[in-house]
Amino acid sequence: MNKCILLIAVLIVSLAFTAGAVAANKVVEVEGNSVLSREDAIRQAQRSAVEQAVGVFIHSKTETENFVLKKDKIMARTQGYITRFNVLKEGKTGDLYRVMITAVVSLDKIKNDLFAMKILLDSMDRPNVMILIEEEYIGMDNIGARFAETELYSLLAAKGFDLVDKAQMEKIRVLAQTRQALAGNMTAAKSLGLHSGVQYLILGKAVVQDIGEAYPGSGMRSLQASLQVRVIQIQTGLVLGSVVKNGVVPHISQLTGATRALQISARKAVNEYLVDTITNSFQEYLNNGAPVKLHITGVTTFQQYNLITSTIETLDRVVTSKKEGWSKAGGLLELDLRFKGTSEELAQLLDGLSLGSNHLSVVHLTPDRVDCTFQ
């Protein structure tokens, strides 16, 4: 019975690792041609495989341009990205060698290099991020130095993220909305993010505890840090997820041990969760647009309704336009858009837009809504 349970446990763990491996790799089938040699044809096929895998991360025109500028650096590492390959078929027509291969390409390695070369974040207009972490110390004095927040700030800044500057953060900390957001009020968190002009808010709590002597008679204390963080996408108000990361450090000094334990937790949170969560979300936002509500007053006929809705659907950077309702009596037309840009950029497109003998005028603007009149 115990052997059976053990076998099942091993299988479950194996499946978990297999699923992780699949998620971190891309399998592609590509052809390579060369007049030089069979080996060169294989190299050309491998380069094509890597280019296809890069396409997982590179979508927009700007991203592509940034990639092209540094393409040689990426392609020089082809062998490091391909974990294995098999030749499916090969042949020679005259002087031309043709090879078809299937290759397994490591997405993790490619993404790390794209980050290292600043291609990803440069092409994403660098999402603005705000970090708010409260700290609690158990079995020791409350240091009040915001070690976890500072470490997260430094790590994300080093990777190229745009962060709210420290002077602005000092003003934000004293707001009632900040306390409410840290207490778990997502409405307050979204409002705080909108008024601070950020796309993402990282909220969390760090708990540091002196759990006793590290080794009997050593005089060293064991400091344990637990950092819980969650990421809120501000325009949608969605919590993208949360994670808890831990760090344990033995040290003769409580302060030094606590600091290092928090640094370990912060590094894990950034490298194993935050970077992927934010960049994946922001790429989806860039490719599929952000939600923006559009309210237009003065729409008094069905003909006007049809003219406006059909025009909005064809505007540059409008991905989708969903009709939420229209009332002839009130003259209010409500649309839910997916727009590749900010509400201010949408307002610039709409203000003064001619529609028949009338035009649109923007009368009110918030980070997630544009109000217009039709006159």
mmCIF file of C-alpha atoms in Angstrom:
data_model
loop_
_atom_site.group_PDB
_atom_site.id
_atom_site.type_symbol
_atom_site.label_atom_id
_atom_site.label_comp_id
_atom_site.label_asym_id
_atom_site.label_seq_id
_atom_site.Cartn_x
_atom_site.Cartn_y
_atom_site.Cartn_z
ATOM 1 C CA MET A 1 0.000 0.000 0.000
ATOM 2 C CA ASN A 2 2.777 2.411 0.978
ATOM 3 C CA LYS A 3 4.689 1.553 -2.219
ATOM 4 C CA CYS A 4 1.580 2.304 -4.252
ATOM 5 C CA ILE A 5 1.140 5.686 -2.582
ATOM 6 C CA LEU A 6 4.821 6.457 -3.144
ATOM 7 C CA LEU A 7 4.560 5.517 -6.822
ATOM 8 C CA ILE A 8 1.516 7.765 -7.290
ATOM 9 C CA ALA A 9 3.317 10.643 -5.590
ATOM 10 C CA VAL A 10 6.350 10.198 -7.851
ATOM 11 C CA LEU A 11 4.116 10.171 -10.928
ATOM 12 C CA ILE A 12 2.347 13.361 -9.816
ATOM 13 C CA VAL A 13 5.658 15.142 -9.254
ATOM 14 C CA SER A 14 6.954 13.910 -12.619
ATOM 15 C CA LEU A 15 3.843 15.188 -14.386
ATOM 16 C CA ALA A 16 4.196 18.558 -12.658
ATOM 17 C CA PHE A 17 7.787 18.880 -13.865
ATOM 18 C CA THR A 18 6.802 17.762 -17.354
ATOM 19 C CA ALA A 19 4.031 20.391 -17.512
ATOM 20 C CA GLY A 20 6.507 23.051 -16.416
ATOM 21 C CA ALA A 21 8.973 21.944 -19.058
ATOM 22 C CA VAL A 22 6.329 22.110 -21.773
ATOM 23 C CA ALA A 23 5.325 25.619 -20.736
ATOM 24 C CA ALA A 24 8.973 26.773 -20.866
ATOM 25 C CA ASN A 25 9.707 25.332 -24.339
ATOM 26 C CA LYS A 26 8.424 25.685 -27.889
ATOM 27 C CA VAL A 27 8.570 22.808 -30.369
ATOM 28 C CA VAL A 28 8.871 23.914 -33.999
ATOM 29 C CA GLU A 29 9.306 22.186 -37.345
ATOM 30 C CA VAL A 30 11.433 24.177 -39.787
ATOM 31 C CA GLU A 31 13.447 23.836 -42.983
ATOM 32 C CA GLY A 32 16.990 24.977 -43.638
ATOM 33 C CA ASN A 33 18.724 25.426 -46.994
ATOM 34 C CA SER A 34 22.388 25.978 -47.829
ATOM 35 C CA VAL A 35 24.737 25.723 -50.785
ATOM 36 C CA LEU A 36 27.690 25.264 -48.425
ATOM 37 C CA SER A 37 27.030 22.010 -46.583
ATOM 38 C CA ARG A 38 24.491 19.814 -44.815
ATOM 39 C CA GLU A 39 25.727 21.149 -41.463
ATOM 40 C CA ASP A 40 25.144 24.742 -42.563
ATOM 41 C CA ALA A 41 21.610 23.840 -43.690
ATOM 42 C CA ILE A 42 20.982 22.497 -40.180
ATOM 43 C CA ARG A 43 22.311 25.744 -38.689
ATOM 44 C CA GLN A 44 19.980 27.768 -40.924
ATOM 45 C CA ALA A 45 17.045 25.621 -39.787
ATOM 46 C CA GLN A 46 18.027 26.168 -36.162
ATOM 47 C CA ARG A 47 18.108 29.938 -36.686
ATOM 48 C CA SER A 48 14.617 29.771 -38.195
ATOM 49 C CA ALA A 49 13.450 27.787 -35.163
ATOM 50 C CA VAL A 50 14.788 30.451 -32.804
ATOM 51 C CA GLU A 51 13.165 33.253 -34.838
ATOM 52 C CA GLN A 52 9.806 31.489 -34.538
ATOM 53 C CA ALA A 53 10.281 31.165 -30.777
ATOM 54 C CA VAL A 54 11.215 34.851 -30.481
ATOM 55 C CA GLY A 55 7.865 35.564 -32.139
ATOM 56 C CA VAL A 56 6.183 34.390 -28.935
ATOM 57 C CA PHE A 57 7.422 37.615 -27.307
ATOM 58 C CA ILE A 58 7.813 39.998 -30.256
ATOM 59 C CA HIS A 59 4.517 41.155 -31.772
ATOM 60 C CA SER A 60 4.184 44.859 -32.463
ATOM 61 C CA LYS A 61 5.967 46.882 -35.146
ATOM 62 C CA THR A 62 8.079 48.688 -32.530
ATOM 63 C CA GLU A 63 9.055 45.419 -30.883
ATOM 64 C CA THR A 64 10.051 43.974 -34.249
ATOM 65 C CA GLU A 65 12.178 47.013 -35.079
ATOM 66 C CA ASN A 66 13.964 46.757 -31.723
ATOM 67 C CA PHE A 67 14.554 43.053 -32.299
ATOM 68 C CA VAL A 68 15.961 43.612 -35.810
ATOM 69 C CA LEU A 69 18.506 46.094 -34.421
ATOM 70 C CA LYS A 70 19.904 43.441 -32.074
ATOM 71 C CA LYS A 71 19.037 40.341 -34.097
ATOM 72 C CA ASP A 72 22.658 39.311 -34.654
ATOM 73 C CA LYS A 73 23.295 39.206 -30.908
ATOM 74 C CA ILE A 74 20.252 37.003 -30.378
ATOM 75 C CA MET A 75 21.006 34.689 -33.290
ATOM 76 C CA ALA A 76 24.619 34.278 -32.214
ATOM 77 C CA ARG A 77 23.240 32.310 -29.262
ATOM 78 C CA THR A 78 21.157 29.886 -31.334
ATOM 79 C CA GLN A 79 22.904 26.791 -29.969
ATOM 80 C CA GLY A 80 22.205 27.860 -26.402
ATOM 81 C CA TYR A 81 18.476 28.247 -27.054
ATOM 82 C CA ILE A 82 17.894 24.870 -28.741
ATOM 83 C CA THR A 83 17.800 22.110 -26.145
ATOM 84 C CA ARG A 84 17.487 19.312 -28.707
ATOM 85 C CA PHE A 85 16.611 18.688 -32.346
ATOM 86 C CA ASN A 86 15.999 15.824 -34.759
ATOM 87 C CA VAL A 87 16.476 15.707 -38.520
ATOM 88 C CA LEU A 88 13.165 14.632 -40.064
ATOM 89 C CA LYS A 89 14.303 14.491 -43.682
ATOM 90 C CA GLU A 90 17.114 15.748 -45.840
ATOM 91 C CA GLY A 91 18.172 15.862 -49.465
ATOM 92 C CA LYS A 92 20.219 17.646 -52.088
ATOM 93 C CA THR A 93 19.019 19.304 -55.288
ATOM 94 C CA GLY A 94 22.001 20.258 -57.410
ATOM 95 C CA ASP A 95 24.264 22.255 -55.089
ATOM 96 C CA LEU A 96 21.462 23.031 -52.605
ATOM 97 C CA TYR A 97 21.269 21.099 -49.339
ATOM 98 C CA ARG A 98 17.756 20.866 -47.828
ATOM 99 C CA VAL A 99 17.134 19.786 -44.237
ATOM 100 C CA MET A 100 13.869 19.568 -42.287
ATOM 101 C CA ILE A 101 14.223 19.453 -38.495
ATOM 102 C CA THR A 102 12.056 19.496 -35.393
ATOM 103 C CA ALA A 103 13.613 21.567 -32.609
ATOM 104 C CA VAL A 104 12.837 22.217 -28.949
ATOM 105 C CA VAL A 105 13.610 25.855 -28.123
ATOM 106 C CA SER A 106 13.943 27.215 -24.571
ATOM 107 C CA LEU A 107 11.577 30.181 -24.174
ATOM 108 C CA ASP A 108 13.012 30.992 -20.740
ATOM 109 C CA LYS A 109 16.515 31.531 -22.116
ATOM 110 C CA ILE A 110 15.229 33.692 -24.963
ATOM 111 C CA LYS A 111 13.113 35.813 -22.641
ATOM 112 C CA ASN A 112 16.027 36.306 -20.243
ATOM 113 C CA ASP A 113 18.235 37.533 -23.088
ATOM 114 C CA LEU A 114 15.517 39.793 -24.480
ATOM 115 C CA PHE A 115 15.310 41.305 -20.999
ATOM 116 C CA ALA A 116 19.075 41.601 -20.702
ATOM 117 C CA MET A 117 19.186 43.506 -23.996
ATOM 118 C CA LYS A 118 16.255 45.710 -22.932
ATOM 119 C CA ILE A 119 14.303 44.742 -26.056
ATOM 120 C CA LEU A 120 11.102 43.719 -24.287
ATOM 121 C CA LEU A 121 10.623 46.696 -22.008
ATOM 122 C CA ASP A 122 11.869 49.241 -24.549
ATOM 123 C CA SER A 123 9.259 47.990 -26.983
ATOM 124 C CA MET A 124 6.523 48.030 -24.358
ATOM 125 C CA ASP A 125 6.868 51.747 -23.555
ATOM 126 C CA ARG A 126 7.917 50.568 -20.092
ATOM 127 C CA PRO A 127 4.852 49.930 -17.931
ATOM 128 C CA ASN A 128 4.626 52.239 -14.907
ATOM 129 C CA VAL A 129 4.632 50.343 -11.619
ATOM 130 C CA MET A 130 3.982 51.349 -8.010
ATOM 131 C CA ILE A 131 5.041 49.230 -5.023
ATOM 132 C CA LEU A 132 3.419 49.319 -1.588
ATOM 133 C CA ILE A 133 4.614 46.802 1.005
ATOM 134 C CA GLU A 134 3.881 46.932 4.723
ATOM 135 C CA GLU A 135 6.254 45.190 7.129
ATOM 136 C CA GLU A 136 5.704 43.386 10.424
ATOM 137 C CA TYR A 137 8.426 42.182 12.794
ATOM 138 C CA ILE A 138 7.761 39.389 15.285
ATOM 139 C CA GLY A 139 10.086 38.744 18.215
ATOM 140 C CA MET A 140 12.172 41.804 17.420
ATOM 141 C CA ASP A 141 11.926 45.571 17.204
ATOM 142 C CA ASN A 142 9.943 47.021 14.311
ATOM 143 C CA ILE A 143 12.734 48.443 12.176
ATOM 144 C CA GLY A 144 10.441 50.498 9.955
ATOM 145 C CA ALA A 145 12.974 50.769 7.132
ATOM 146 C CA ARG A 146 10.850 49.260 4.332
ATOM 147 C CA PHE A 147 13.581 46.806 3.365
ATOM 148 C CA ALA A 148 11.278 44.604 1.262
ATOM 149 C CA GLU A 149 9.814 47.520 -0.679
ATOM 150 C CA THR A 150 13.257 49.018 -1.258
ATOM 151 C CA GLU A 151 14.633 45.708 -2.529
ATOM 152 C CA LEU A 152 11.687 45.169 -4.887
ATOM 153 C CA TYR A 153 12.127 48.726 -6.129
ATOM 154 C CA SER A 154 15.848 48.213 -6.821
ATOM 155 C CA LEU A 155 15.392 44.851 -8.548
ATOM 156 C CA LEU A 156 12.581 46.002 -10.840
ATOM 157 C CA ALA A 157 14.363 49.269 -11.650
ATOM 158 C CA ALA A 158 17.476 47.299 -12.608
ATOM 159 C CA LYS A 159 15.372 45.285 -15.054
ATOM 160 C CA GLY A 160 14.148 48.469 -16.719
ATOM 161 C CA PHE A 161 10.695 49.032 -15.217
ATOM 162 C CA ASP A 162 9.500 52.604 -14.674
ATOM 163 C CA LEU A 163 8.631 53.085 -11.007
ATOM 164 C CA VAL A 164 6.928 55.856 -9.078
ATOM 165 C CA ASP A 165 9.708 58.042 -7.674
ATOM 166 C CA LYS A 166 10.386 58.048 -3.959
ATOM 167 C CA ALA A 167 9.339 61.680 -3.413
ATOM 168 C CA GLN A 168 5.897 60.956 -4.864
ATOM 169 C CA MET A 169 5.693 57.730 -2.847
ATOM 170 C CA GLU A 170 6.128 59.643 0.418
ATOM 171 C CA LYS A 171 3.036 61.709 -0.452
ATOM 172 C CA ILE A 172 1.086 58.613 -1.496
ATOM 173 C CA ARG A 173 1.834 56.720 1.742
ATOM 174 C CA VAL A 174 -0.141 59.130 3.924
ATOM 175 C CA LEU A 175 -3.341 58.863 1.858
ATOM 176 C CA ALA A 176 -6.372 57.078 3.250
ATOM 177 C CA GLN A 177 -6.646 55.165 -0.048
ATOM 178 C CA THR A 178 -3.183 53.706 0.545
ATOM 179 C CA ARG A 179 -4.163 52.307 3.933
ATOM 180 C CA GLN A 180 -7.383 50.924 2.449
ATOM 181 C CA ALA A 181 -5.516 49.316 -0.451
ATOM 182 C CA LEU A 182 -3.019 47.651 1.883
ATOM 183 C CA ALA A 183 -5.969 46.372 3.920
ATOM 184 C CA GLY A 184 -7.309 44.595 0.824
ATOM 185 C CA ASN A 185 -9.758 47.138 -0.620
ATOM 186 C CA MET A 186 -9.375 46.611 -4.387
ATOM 187 C CA THR A 187 -11.611 49.569 -5.255
ATOM 188 C CA ALA A 188 -9.259 51.828 -3.308
ATOM 189 C CA ALA A 189 -6.264 50.136 -4.958
ATOM 190 C CA LYS A 190 -7.616 50.797 -8.455
ATOM 191 C CA SER A 191 -8.478 54.409 -7.617
ATOM 192 C CA LEU A 192 -5.021 54.947 -6.115
ATOM 193 C CA GLY A 193 -3.353 53.520 -9.207
ATOM 194 C CA LEU A 194 -5.464 55.567 -11.623
ATOM 195 C CA HIS A 195 -4.701 58.837 -9.871
ATOM 196 C CA SER A 196 -1.001 57.948 -9.653
ATOM 197 C CA GLY A 197 -0.815 57.258 -13.387
ATOM 198 C CA VAL A 198 0.473 53.683 -13.132
ATOM 199 C CA GLN A 199 -0.516 50.576 -15.064
ATOM 200 C CA TYR A 200 0.320 48.125 -12.274
ATOM 201 C CA LEU A 201 0.231 48.228 -8.490
ATOM 202 C CA ILE A 202 2.198 45.706 -6.440
ATOM 203 C CA LEU A 203 0.663 45.330 -2.991
ATOM 204 C CA GLY A 204 1.977 43.128 -0.264
ATOM 205 C CA LYS A 205 3.042 42.375 3.260
ATOM 206 C CA ALA A 206 6.392 41.232 4.597
ATOM 207 C CA VAL A 207 6.567 39.426 7.930
ATOM 208 C CA VAL A 208 9.957 38.882 9.589
ATOM 209 C CA GLN A 209 10.311 36.627 12.606
ATOM 210 C CA ASP A 210 13.189 35.698 14.883
ATOM 211 C CA ILE A 211 12.484 31.972 15.225
ATOM 212 C CA GLY A 212 15.223 31.301 17.734
ATOM 213 C CA GLU A 213 18.825 30.197 17.868
ATOM 214 C CA ALA A 214 20.115 28.963 14.516
ATOM 215 C CA TYR A 215 22.472 26.351 16.011
ATOM 216 C CA PRO A 216 22.725 25.407 19.707
ATOM 217 C CA GLY A 217 25.423 27.454 21.384
ATOM 218 C CA SER A 218 26.259 29.413 18.216
ATOM 219 C CA GLY A 219 24.891 32.734 19.383
ATOM 220 C CA MET A 220 23.393 33.171 15.909
ATOM 221 C CA ARG A 221 19.710 33.896 15.417
ATOM 222 C CA SER A 222 17.557 32.411 12.662
ATOM 223 C CA LEU A 223 15.620 35.138 10.860
ATOM 224 C CA GLN A 224 12.714 34.080 8.657
ATOM 225 C CA ALA A 225 11.017 36.400 6.173
ATOM 226 C CA SER A 226 7.749 35.767 4.375
ATOM 227 C CA LEU A 227 6.783 38.141 1.554
ATOM 228 C CA GLN A 228 3.277 38.004 0.095
ATOM 229 C CA VAL A 229 2.661 40.114 -3.022
ATOM 230 C CA ARG A 230 -0.187 40.525 -5.460
ATOM 231 C CA VAL A 231 -0.345 42.433 -8.735
ATOM 232 C CA ILE A 232 -3.301 44.617 -9.723
ATOM 233 C CA GLN A 233 -3.787 45.724 -13.325
ATOM 234 C CA ILE A 234 -5.116 49.211 -12.765
ATOM 235 C CA GLN A 235 -7.267 49.894 -15.829
ATOM 236 C CA THR A 236 -9.240 46.678 -15.394
ATOM 237 C CA GLY A 237 -8.977 46.457 -11.607
ATOM 238 C CA LEU A 238 -8.093 42.776 -11.996
ATOM 239 C CA VAL A 239 -5.873 41.022 -9.477
ATOM 240 C CA LEU A 240 -3.521 39.117 -11.774
ATOM 241 C CA GLY A 241 -2.468 36.767 -9.005
ATOM 242 C CA SER A 242 -0.528 36.540 -5.779
ATOM 243 C CA VAL A 243 2.443 34.637 -4.468
ATOM 244 C CA VAL A 244 4.289 34.060 -1.190
ATOM 245 C CA LYS A 245 8.083 33.802 -1.132
ATOM 246 C CA ASN A 246 10.224 32.959 1.890
ATOM 247 C CA GLY A 247 13.787 33.526 2.979
ATOM 248 C CA VAL A 248 15.715 32.264 6.020
ATOM 249 C CA VAL A 249 19.094 33.608 7.164
ATOM 250 C CA PRO A 250 21.171 32.754 10.259
ATOM 251 C CA HIS A 251 23.056 35.750 11.624
ATOM 252 C CA ILE A 252 24.434 37.122 14.838
ATOM 253 C CA SER A 253 22.674 40.429 14.131
ATOM 254 C CA GLN A 254 18.879 40.489 14.018
ATOM 255 C CA LEU A 255 18.922 43.547 11.772
ATOM 256 C CA THR A 256 21.366 42.104 9.239
ATOM 257 C CA GLY A 257 19.642 38.717 9.251
ATOM 258 C CA ALA A 258 16.219 40.300 8.766
ATOM 259 C CA THR A 259 17.494 42.464 5.906
ATOM 260 C CA ARG A 260 19.094 39.541 4.087
ATOM 261 C CA ALA A 261 16.062 37.295 4.579
ATOM 262 C CA LEU A 262 13.833 40.001 3.084
ATOM 263 C CA GLN A 263 16.244 40.440 0.180
ATOM 264 C CA ILE A 264 16.071 36.709 -0.585
ATOM 265 C CA SER A 265 12.262 36.800 -0.509
ATOM 266 C CA ALA A 266 12.167 39.871 -2.744
ATOM 267 C CA ARG A 267 14.555 38.353 -5.307
ATOM 268 C CA LYS A 268 12.411 35.224 -5.502
ATOM 269 C CA ALA A 269 9.247 37.305 -5.920
ATOM 270 C CA VAL A 270 10.763 39.363 -8.747
ATOM 271 C CA ASN A 271 12.555 36.604 -10.648
ATOM 272 C CA GLU A 272 9.994 33.831 -10.192
ATOM 273 C CA TYR A 273 6.735 35.776 -10.383
ATOM 274 C CA LEU A 274 6.525 39.551 -10.791
ATOM 275 C CA VAL A 275 8.512 40.019 -14.010
ATOM 276 C CA ASP A 276 6.620 37.323 -15.908
ATOM 277 C CA THR A 277 3.229 38.368 -14.533
ATOM 278 C CA ILE A 278 3.614 42.043 -15.435
ATOM 279 C CA THR A 279 5.256 41.600 -18.835
ATOM 280 C CA ASN A 280 2.846 38.884 -19.976
ATOM 281 C CA SER A 281 -0.091 41.036 -18.923
ATOM 282 C CA PHE A 282 1.325 44.187 -20.510
ATOM 283 C CA GLN A 283 2.059 42.408 -23.793
ATOM 284 C CA GLU A 284 -1.543 41.222 -23.867
ATOM 285 C CA TYR A 285 -2.628 44.810 -23.163
ATOM 286 C CA LEU A 286 -0.470 46.146 -26.009
ATOM 287 C CA ASN A 287 -1.602 43.511 -28.483
ATOM 288 C CA ASN A 288 -5.306 43.383 -27.598
ATOM 289 C CA GLY A 289 -5.921 46.858 -26.201
ATOM 290 C CA ALA A 290 -7.014 48.203 -22.838
ATOM 291 C CA PRO A 291 -10.643 48.642 -21.782
ATOM 292 C CA VAL A 292 -11.944 52.212 -22.106
ATOM 293 C CA LYS A 293 -15.558 53.322 -21.687
ATOM 294 C CA LEU A 294 -16.866 55.850 -24.217
ATOM 295 C CA HIS A 295 -20.027 57.828 -23.407
ATOM 296 C CA ILE A 296 -21.478 60.115 -26.090
ATOM 297 C CA THR A 297 -24.432 62.439 -25.446
ATOM 298 C CA GLY A 298 -26.596 64.181 -28.047
ATOM 299 C CA VAL A 299 -27.255 61.085 -30.158
ATOM 300 C CA THR A 300 -30.940 61.592 -30.944
ATOM 301 C CA THR A 301 -31.602 59.413 -34.011
ATOM 302 C CA PHE A 302 -30.932 55.820 -34.976
ATOM 303 C CA GLN A 303 -29.108 57.043 -38.086
ATOM 304 C CA GLN A 304 -26.705 58.992 -35.879
ATOM 305 C CA TYR A 305 -26.288 55.915 -33.682
ATOM 306 C CA ASN A 306 -25.333 53.784 -36.710
ATOM 307 C CA LEU A 307 -22.987 56.440 -38.107
ATOM 308 C CA ILE A 308 -21.118 56.894 -34.826
ATOM 309 C CA THR A 309 -20.790 53.206 -33.938
ATOM 310 C CA SER A 310 -19.623 52.198 -37.425
ATOM 311 C CA THR A 311 -17.051 55.022 -37.467
ATOM 312 C CA ILE A 312 -15.695 54.231 -33.996
ATOM 313 C CA GLU A 313 -15.188 50.586 -34.984
ATOM 314 C CA THR A 314 -12.868 51.613 -37.826
ATOM 315 C CA LEU A 315 -10.748 54.119 -35.893
ATOM 316 C CA ASP A 316 -7.019 53.512 -35.700
ATOM 317 C CA ARG A 317 -6.029 51.419 -32.632
ATOM 318 C CA VAL A 318 -9.616 50.506 -31.726
ATOM 319 C CA VAL A 319 -9.477 46.714 -31.417
ATOM 320 C CA THR A 320 -13.105 46.079 -30.467
ATOM 321 C CA SER A 321 -16.203 48.198 -29.847
ATOM 322 C CA LYS A 322 -19.041 46.725 -27.827
ATOM 323 C CA LYS A 323 -22.401 48.530 -27.811
ATOM 324 C CA GLU A 324 -23.636 48.792 -24.225
ATOM 325 C CA GLY A 325 -26.795 50.752 -24.981
ATOM 326 C CA TRP A 326 -28.456 53.788 -26.500
ATOM 327 C CA SER A 327 -31.498 55.802 -25.484
ATOM 328 C CA LYS A 328 -33.206 58.148 -27.946
ATOM 329 C CA ALA A 329 -34.972 59.918 -25.099
ATOM 330 C CA GLY A 330 -31.766 60.607 -23.201
ATOM 331 C CA GLY A 331 -29.537 60.752 -26.271
ATOM 332 C CA LEU A 332 -26.815 58.748 -24.483
ATOM 333 C CA LEU A 333 -24.715 56.199 -26.387
ATOM 334 C CA GLU A 334 -22.486 53.909 -24.312
ATOM 335 C CA LEU A 335 -19.627 51.898 -25.808
ATOM 336 C CA ASP A 336 -17.029 49.600 -24.258
ATOM 337 C CA LEU A 337 -13.824 49.758 -26.281
ATOM 338 C CA ARG A 338 -10.574 47.863 -26.400
ATOM 339 C CA PHE A 339 -8.071 50.528 -27.385
ATOM 340 C CA LYS A 340 -4.318 50.255 -27.983
ATOM 341 C CA GLY A 341 -3.359 53.336 -26.042
ATOM 342 C CA THR A 342 -4.434 55.579 -23.184
ATOM 343 C CA SER A 343 -7.794 57.264 -22.735
ATOM 344 C CA GLU A 344 -6.059 60.589 -23.444
ATOM 345 C CA GLU A 345 -4.831 59.292 -26.809
ATOM 346 C CA LEU A 346 -8.361 58.109 -27.598
ATOM 347 C CA ALA A 347 -9.694 61.556 -26.665
ATOM 348 C CA GLN A 348 -7.250 63.165 -29.105
ATOM 349 C CA LEU A 349 -8.587 60.921 -31.887
ATOM 350 C CA LEU A 350 -12.207 61.749 -31.058
ATOM 351 C CA ASP A 351 -12.124 65.466 -30.293
ATOM 352 C CA GLY A 352 -13.270 67.384 -33.376
ATOM 353 C CA LEU A 353 -13.980 64.211 -35.353
ATOM 354 C CA SER A 354 -16.488 65.067 -38.109
ATOM 355 C CA LEU A 355 -19.475 62.753 -38.489
ATOM 356 C CA GLY A 356 -21.836 63.943 -41.195
ATOM 357 C CA SER A 357 -22.779 67.528 -40.443
ATOM 358 C CA ASN A 358 -21.901 67.127 -36.756
ATOM 359 C CA HIS A 359 -18.731 66.467 -34.793
ATOM 360 C CA LEU A 360 -17.577 65.032 -31.465
ATOM 361 C CA SER A 361 -16.290 67.186 -28.608
ATOM 362 C CA VAL A 362 -14.528 65.680 -25.589
ATOM 363 C CA VAL A 363 -15.989 67.105 -22.375
ATOM 364 C CA HIS A 364 -14.579 64.819 -19.675
ATOM 365 C CA LEU A 365 -11.656 62.443 -19.340
ATOM 366 C CA THR A 366 -10.470 59.897 -16.757
ATOM 367 C CA PRO A 367 -7.835 57.145 -17.118
ATOM 368 C CA ASP A 368 -10.501 54.578 -18.035
ATOM 369 C CA ARG A 369 -13.289 56.691 -19.569
ATOM 370 C CA VAL A 370 -13.915 59.376 -22.219
ATOM 371 C CA ASP A 371 -17.102 61.479 -22.329
ATOM 372 C CA CYS A 372 -18.102 63.316 -25.526
ATOM 373 C CA THR A 373 -20.947 65.369 -26.908
ATOM 374 C CA PHE A 374 -22.276 64.954 -30.453
ATOM 375 C CA GLN A 375 -23.231 68.358 -31.854
#
